[in-house]
């Protein structure tokens, strides 16, 4: 049997798309001068209301099937500032032509664009401190490989309903998504019932964080319809009170969403780190 340490090392090296960090996004937008990085293009990156008009693109792809994929890079390398460029949608599609736009050309394009921002001292408004909603630029690798789950009793609506769960999780702030992943990995199920829940007090012990720190994330999960607390719940400040449980929710009436979560927790019951990785990073390729 392969030692657990080696298993984790193998998992860490598996190719998977990681979202850029907020710090990387801030730097990327600050140097953009609010313009697409393609030479001569004046298409803005964001509009006056802060809406995103461009796309965060990888020079060397984050996935093996993408353009200019470099197997020598690590997952962390692929989401670094040096490998990202802001392009309008049209030029993002145009630069998918790897013969016209190999890695060297893309890196030169980025270098020229960034140098222009440095030359003017990044005086454009985007250089100022701004909030960056990381979830707005997060990418979701939808469930495509369910082969490790028991699909024998599933109906046709299972996959669209499972997708709804994954899409809702992908839209969460990164820390909230991480809490959801750990809550699911440490969830409990009622016998012979399509119902699963987590114990918030148990999570405070497992994650070594106070409930005060976890409470805002539980609130976000509840607002986004991913969990619910029974009406008999007690004061939020006393999560260790008997009966204080957080139940996982779904977006369909056929219980497909909950069944998907149950199948995932059962399959990875002894590999919780894999389940956390799936829901933290928005993919199902394990």
Short mmCIF file of C-alpha atoms in Angstrom, two decimals:
data_model
loop_
_atom_site.label_atom_id
_atom_site.label_comp_id
_atom_site.label_asym_id
_atom_site.label_seq_id
_atom_site.Cartn_x
_atom_site.Cartn_y
_atom_site.Cartn_z
CA UNK A 1 0.00 0.00 0.00
CA UNK A 2 1.33 3.42 -0.93
CA UNK A 3 2.25 5.59 2.09
CA UNK A 4 -0.14 8.50 2.71
CA UNK A 5 2.70 11.00 2.42
CA UNK A 6 3.42 9.86 -1.14
CA UNK A 7 -0.27 9.91 -2.04
CA UNK A 8 -0.55 13.53 -0.97
CA UNK A 9 2.57 14.46 -2.91
CA UNK A 10 1.09 12.90 -6.05
CA UNK A 11 -2.18 14.77 -5.53
CA UNK A 12 -0.36 18.06 -5.11
CA UNK A 13 1.33 17.62 -8.51
CA UNK A 14 -1.86 16.72 -10.38
CA UNK A 15 -2.66 19.37 -13.00
CA UNK A 16 -5.58 21.48 -11.80
CA UNK A 17 -6.65 25.04 -12.44
CA UNK A 18 -6.11 27.41 -9.51
CA UNK A 19 -7.76 30.82 -9.39
CA UNK A 20 -5.46 33.88 -9.16
CA UNK A 21 -5.00 35.27 -5.67
CA UNK A 22 -6.51 38.68 -4.81
CA UNK A 23 -2.98 40.13 -4.63
CA UNK A 24 -2.19 38.91 -8.14
CA UNK A 25 -5.47 40.30 -9.49
CA UNK A 26 -4.83 43.69 -7.92
CA UNK A 27 -1.40 43.89 -9.55
CA UNK A 28 -2.76 42.71 -12.89
CA UNK A 29 -5.53 45.31 -12.96
CA UNK A 30 -3.28 48.07 -11.63
CA UNK A 31 -0.89 47.63 -14.57
CA UNK A 32 -3.62 47.26 -17.17
CA UNK A 33 -4.20 51.02 -17.67
CA UNK A 34 -7.78 49.85 -18.20
CA UNK A 35 -6.88 48.61 -21.66
CA UNK A 36 -6.69 45.21 -23.33
CA UNK A 37 -3.02 44.16 -23.51
CA UNK A 38 -3.17 43.39 -27.25
CA UNK A 39 -1.04 45.92 -29.13
CA UNK A 40 -3.17 48.78 -30.44
CA UNK A 41 -6.40 47.65 -28.76
CA UNK A 42 -8.23 50.30 -26.73
CA UNK A 43 -10.99 48.06 -25.40
CA UNK A 44 -11.45 48.85 -21.66
CA UNK A 45 -10.92 46.26 -18.96
CA UNK A 46 -13.73 47.53 -16.72
CA UNK A 47 -16.57 49.98 -17.27
CA UNK A 48 -17.43 53.03 -15.18
CA UNK A 49 -19.56 50.92 -12.84
CA UNK A 50 -16.76 48.42 -12.21
CA UNK A 51 -18.18 45.74 -14.51
CA UNK A 52 -15.62 43.39 -16.03
CA UNK A 53 -15.28 43.84 -19.82
CA UNK A 54 -12.10 41.81 -20.39
CA UNK A 55 -10.91 38.31 -19.53
CA UNK A 56 -8.11 37.10 -17.28
CA UNK A 57 -6.14 34.86 -19.65
CA UNK A 58 -3.28 32.39 -19.18
CA UNK A 59 -0.23 32.75 -21.39
CA UNK A 60 0.62 29.10 -20.79
CA UNK A 61 -2.62 27.22 -20.16
CA UNK A 62 -3.84 26.13 -16.74
CA UNK A 63 -5.14 22.84 -18.15
CA UNK A 64 -3.51 20.20 -20.31
CA UNK A 65 -5.97 20.76 -23.16
CA UNK A 66 -5.37 24.52 -23.26
CA UNK A 67 -3.19 26.63 -25.54
CA UNK A 68 0.57 26.72 -24.91
CA UNK A 69 0.33 24.30 -21.96
CA UNK A 70 3.70 23.86 -20.28
CA UNK A 71 4.04 20.56 -18.36
CA UNK A 72 7.17 21.87 -16.62
CA UNK A 73 5.12 24.47 -14.76
CA UNK A 74 3.51 23.80 -11.39
CA UNK A 75 -0.10 24.65 -10.62
CA UNK A 76 1.15 27.64 -8.63
CA UNK A 77 3.32 28.80 -11.53
CA UNK A 78 0.31 28.83 -13.82
CA UNK A 79 -1.65 31.29 -11.71
CA UNK A 80 1.19 33.71 -11.08
CA UNK A 81 1.18 37.29 -12.35
CA UNK A 82 3.87 36.51 -14.94
CA UNK A 83 1.59 33.95 -16.62
CA UNK A 84 -1.57 36.07 -16.71
CA UNK A 85 -2.67 38.77 -19.14
CA UNK A 86 -5.87 40.84 -19.52
CA UNK A 87 -7.40 40.64 -22.98
CA UNK A 88 -10.73 41.63 -24.48
CA UNK A 89 -12.85 38.71 -25.61
CA UNK A 90 -12.03 39.10 -29.31
CA UNK A 91 -8.28 39.16 -28.75
CA UNK A 92 -8.49 36.31 -26.27
CA UNK A 93 -10.00 34.20 -29.05
CA UNK A 94 -7.49 35.47 -31.61
CA UNK A 95 -4.49 34.59 -29.42
CA UNK A 96 -5.74 31.01 -29.16
CA UNK A 97 -3.94 30.58 -32.49
CA UNK A 98 -0.71 29.19 -31.02
CA UNK A 99 1.16 29.30 -34.34
CA UNK A 100 0.70 33.06 -34.61
CA UNK A 101 0.92 33.62 -30.88
CA UNK A 102 3.40 31.22 -29.28
CA UNK A 103 4.50 31.70 -25.67
CA UNK A 104 7.36 34.03 -26.62
CA UNK A 105 5.02 36.40 -28.48
CA UNK A 106 2.50 36.43 -25.63
CA UNK A 107 5.17 37.18 -23.05
CA UNK A 108 6.51 40.00 -25.19
CA UNK A 109 2.98 41.39 -25.55
CA UNK A 110 2.56 41.39 -21.78
CA UNK A 111 6.00 42.92 -21.17
CA UNK A 112 5.32 45.81 -23.58
CA UNK A 113 1.91 46.50 -22.07
CA UNK A 114 3.18 46.38 -18.46
CA UNK A 115 6.14 48.61 -19.29
CA UNK A 116 3.81 51.33 -20.58
CA UNK A 117 2.02 51.37 -17.24
CA UNK A 118 5.32 51.59 -15.39
CA UNK A 119 6.47 54.44 -17.61
CA UNK A 120 3.47 56.58 -16.66
CA UNK A 121 3.73 55.67 -13.01
CA UNK A 122 0.45 53.74 -13.08
CA UNK A 123 -1.48 57.00 -12.74
CA UNK A 124 -4.62 55.45 -14.19
CA UNK A 125 -7.47 55.08 -11.72
CA UNK A 126 -7.06 51.32 -11.63
CA UNK A 127 -3.71 51.73 -9.89
CA UNK A 128 -5.48 53.02 -6.81
CA UNK A 129 -6.45 50.64 -4.03
CA UNK A 130 -9.69 48.85 -4.81
CA UNK A 131 -11.63 45.91 -3.54
CA UNK A 132 -11.25 42.88 -5.78
CA UNK A 133 -13.97 40.25 -5.70
CA UNK A 134 -11.94 37.13 -6.42
CA UNK A 135 -15.05 35.05 -7.04
CA UNK A 136 -15.94 37.28 -10.02
CA UNK A 137 -12.83 36.05 -11.85
CA UNK A 138 -12.91 32.47 -10.58
CA UNK A 139 -13.09 29.70 -13.13
CA UNK A 140 -15.19 26.60 -12.62
CA UNK A 141 -14.29 23.22 -13.98
CA UNK A 142 -17.72 21.64 -13.98
CA UNK A 143 -18.28 18.02 -12.93
CA UNK A 144 -17.23 15.95 -15.92
CA UNK A 145 -15.73 12.77 -14.49
CA UNK A 146 -18.19 11.05 -12.16
CA UNK A 147 -16.83 7.59 -12.88
CA UNK A 148 -15.76 6.99 -9.29
CA UNK A 149 -19.32 7.46 -8.00
CA UNK A 150 -22.11 4.90 -7.94
CA UNK A 151 -24.34 6.13 -10.77
CA UNK A 152 -26.51 3.01 -11.11
CA UNK A 153 -29.70 4.59 -9.72
CA UNK A 154 -29.41 8.05 -11.23
CA UNK A 155 -31.94 9.83 -13.44
CA UNK A 156 -31.18 12.15 -16.37
CA UNK A 157 -31.69 15.25 -14.22
CA UNK A 158 -28.87 14.30 -11.84
CA UNK A 159 -26.05 15.97 -13.77
CA UNK A 160 -27.71 19.38 -14.31
CA UNK A 161 -28.70 19.48 -10.64
CA UNK A 162 -25.18 18.50 -9.53
CA UNK A 163 -23.86 21.26 -11.76
CA UNK A 164 -26.06 23.82 -9.96
CA UNK A 165 -24.41 22.90 -6.65
CA UNK A 166 -20.90 23.24 -8.09
CA UNK A 167 -21.73 26.57 -9.77
CA UNK A 168 -23.08 28.00 -6.52
CA UNK A 169 -19.98 26.86 -4.62
CA UNK A 170 -17.68 28.32 -7.29
CA UNK A 171 -19.26 31.75 -6.91
CA UNK A 172 -18.45 31.90 -3.19
CA UNK A 173 -15.53 33.92 -1.78
CA UNK A 174 -12.50 31.63 -1.52
CA UNK A 175 -12.53 31.35 2.28
CA UNK A 176 -16.26 30.62 2.34
CA UNK A 177 -15.76 27.98 -0.33
CA UNK A 178 -13.01 26.45 1.78
CA UNK A 179 -15.29 26.31 4.83
CA UNK A 180 -18.01 24.64 2.74
CA UNK A 181 -15.50 22.04 1.54
CA UNK A 182 -14.34 21.23 5.07
CA UNK A 183 -17.91 21.20 6.39
CA UNK A 184 -18.86 18.70 3.68
CA UNK A 185 -15.78 16.56 4.33
CA UNK A 186 -16.75 16.37 8.01
CA UNK A 187 -20.49 16.06 7.50
CA UNK A 188 -22.86 13.49 8.98
CA UNK A 189 -25.84 11.75 7.40
CA UNK A 190 -29.08 10.51 8.89
CA UNK A 191 -29.45 6.73 8.36
CA UNK A 192 -31.75 5.86 5.45
CA UNK A 193 -32.45 9.53 4.75
CA UNK A 194 -31.30 11.97 2.07
CA UNK A 195 -30.17 14.51 4.63
CA UNK A 196 -26.67 15.59 5.60
CA UNK A 197 -25.50 18.14 8.12
CA UNK A 198 -22.38 19.48 9.79
CA UNK A 199 -21.74 20.46 13.39
CA UNK A 200 -20.34 24.03 13.48
CA UNK A 201 -18.83 23.45 16.91
CA UNK A 202 -17.00 20.37 15.62
CA UNK A 203 -15.59 22.49 12.78
CA UNK A 204 -14.20 25.05 15.22
CA UNK A 205 -12.17 22.24 16.81
CA UNK A 206 -11.09 20.61 13.55
CA UNK A 207 -10.12 23.90 11.87
CA UNK A 208 -8.75 25.46 15.05
CA UNK A 209 -10.70 28.70 14.57
CA UNK A 210 -13.23 30.39 16.80
CA UNK A 211 -16.86 30.36 15.81
CA UNK A 212 -16.72 34.14 15.58
CA UNK A 213 -14.36 33.74 12.63
CA UNK A 214 -16.51 31.06 10.97
CA UNK A 215 -19.86 32.74 11.57
CA UNK A 216 -19.70 35.25 8.64
CA UNK A 217 -18.97 32.39 6.25
CA UNK A 218 -21.90 30.35 7.55
CA UNK A 219 -24.04 33.43 6.99
CA UNK A 220 -22.86 33.69 3.37
CA UNK A 221 -23.57 29.99 2.81
CA UNK A 222 -27.07 30.42 4.23
CA UNK A 223 -27.73 33.51 2.10
CA UNK A 224 -26.63 31.63 -1.04
CA UNK A 225 -28.95 28.73 -0.29
CA UNK A 226 -26.23 26.16 0.32
CA UNK A 227 -27.02 25.48 3.98
CA UNK A 228 -29.89 26.09 6.39
CA UNK A 229 -30.33 26.10 10.13
CA UNK A 230 -33.51 24.60 11.63
CA UNK A 231 -35.96 26.99 13.21
CA UNK A 232 -35.14 25.58 16.65
CA UNK A 233 -31.53 26.73 16.39
CA UNK A 234 -30.14 28.63 19.36
CA UNK A 235 -28.05 31.79 19.57
CA UNK A 236 -25.28 31.85 16.92
CA UNK A 237 -22.77 32.56 19.67
CA UNK A 238 -23.37 29.15 21.27
CA UNK A 239 -22.82 26.58 18.50
CA UNK A 240 -22.13 23.81 21.05
CA UNK A 241 -25.73 23.83 22.26
CA UNK A 242 -27.44 20.46 21.53
CA UNK A 243 -29.35 20.56 18.28
CA UNK A 244 -27.17 23.23 16.70
CA UNK A 245 -26.62 21.82 13.22
CA UNK A 246 -26.16 23.18 9.75
CA UNK A 247 -27.94 21.20 7.02
CA UNK A 248 -26.80 21.14 3.41
CA UNK A 249 -29.30 22.37 0.82
CA UNK A 250 -29.93 21.78 -2.88
CA UNK A 251 -31.60 23.61 -5.74
CA UNK A 252 -33.98 20.95 -7.01
CA UNK A 253 -37.09 19.12 -5.79
CA UNK A 254 -35.89 15.65 -6.73
CA UNK A 255 -33.08 15.45 -4.13
CA UNK A 256 -30.46 15.12 -6.87
CA UNK A 257 -28.26 17.82 -5.34
CA UNK A 258 -28.20 16.19 -1.91
CA UNK A 259 -27.70 12.77 -3.49
CA UNK A 260 -24.68 14.13 -5.36
CA UNK A 261 -23.19 15.43 -2.08
CA UNK A 262 -23.91 12.11 -0.37
CA UNK A 263 -22.26 10.12 -3.16
CA UNK A 264 -19.19 12.35 -3.01
CA UNK A 265 -18.86 12.11 0.78
CA UNK A 266 -19.29 8.32 0.69
CA UNK A 267 -16.74 7.86 -2.09
CA UNK A 268 -14.11 9.99 -0.34
CA UNK A 269 -14.97 9.06 3.23
CA UNK A 270 -11.40 7.85 3.80
CA UNK A 271 -9.82 10.51 1.59
CA UNK A 272 -11.22 13.75 2.99
CA UNK A 273 -8.35 15.75 1.57
CA UNK A 274 -9.48 14.77 -1.94
CA UNK A 275 -13.05 15.88 -1.25
CA UNK A 276 -11.83 19.22 0.12
CA UNK A 277 -9.66 19.70 -2.97
CA UNK A 278 -12.63 19.04 -5.26
CA UNK A 279 -14.88 21.68 -3.71
CA UNK A 280 -12.17 24.22 -2.91
CA UNK A 281 -10.83 24.23 -6.46
CA UNK A 282 -13.97 23.64 -8.48
CA UNK A 283 -13.32 20.40 -10.32
CA UNK A 284 -14.15 16.72 -10.28
CA UNK A 285 -11.18 15.09 -11.97
CA UNK A 286 -9.96 13.04 -9.00
#
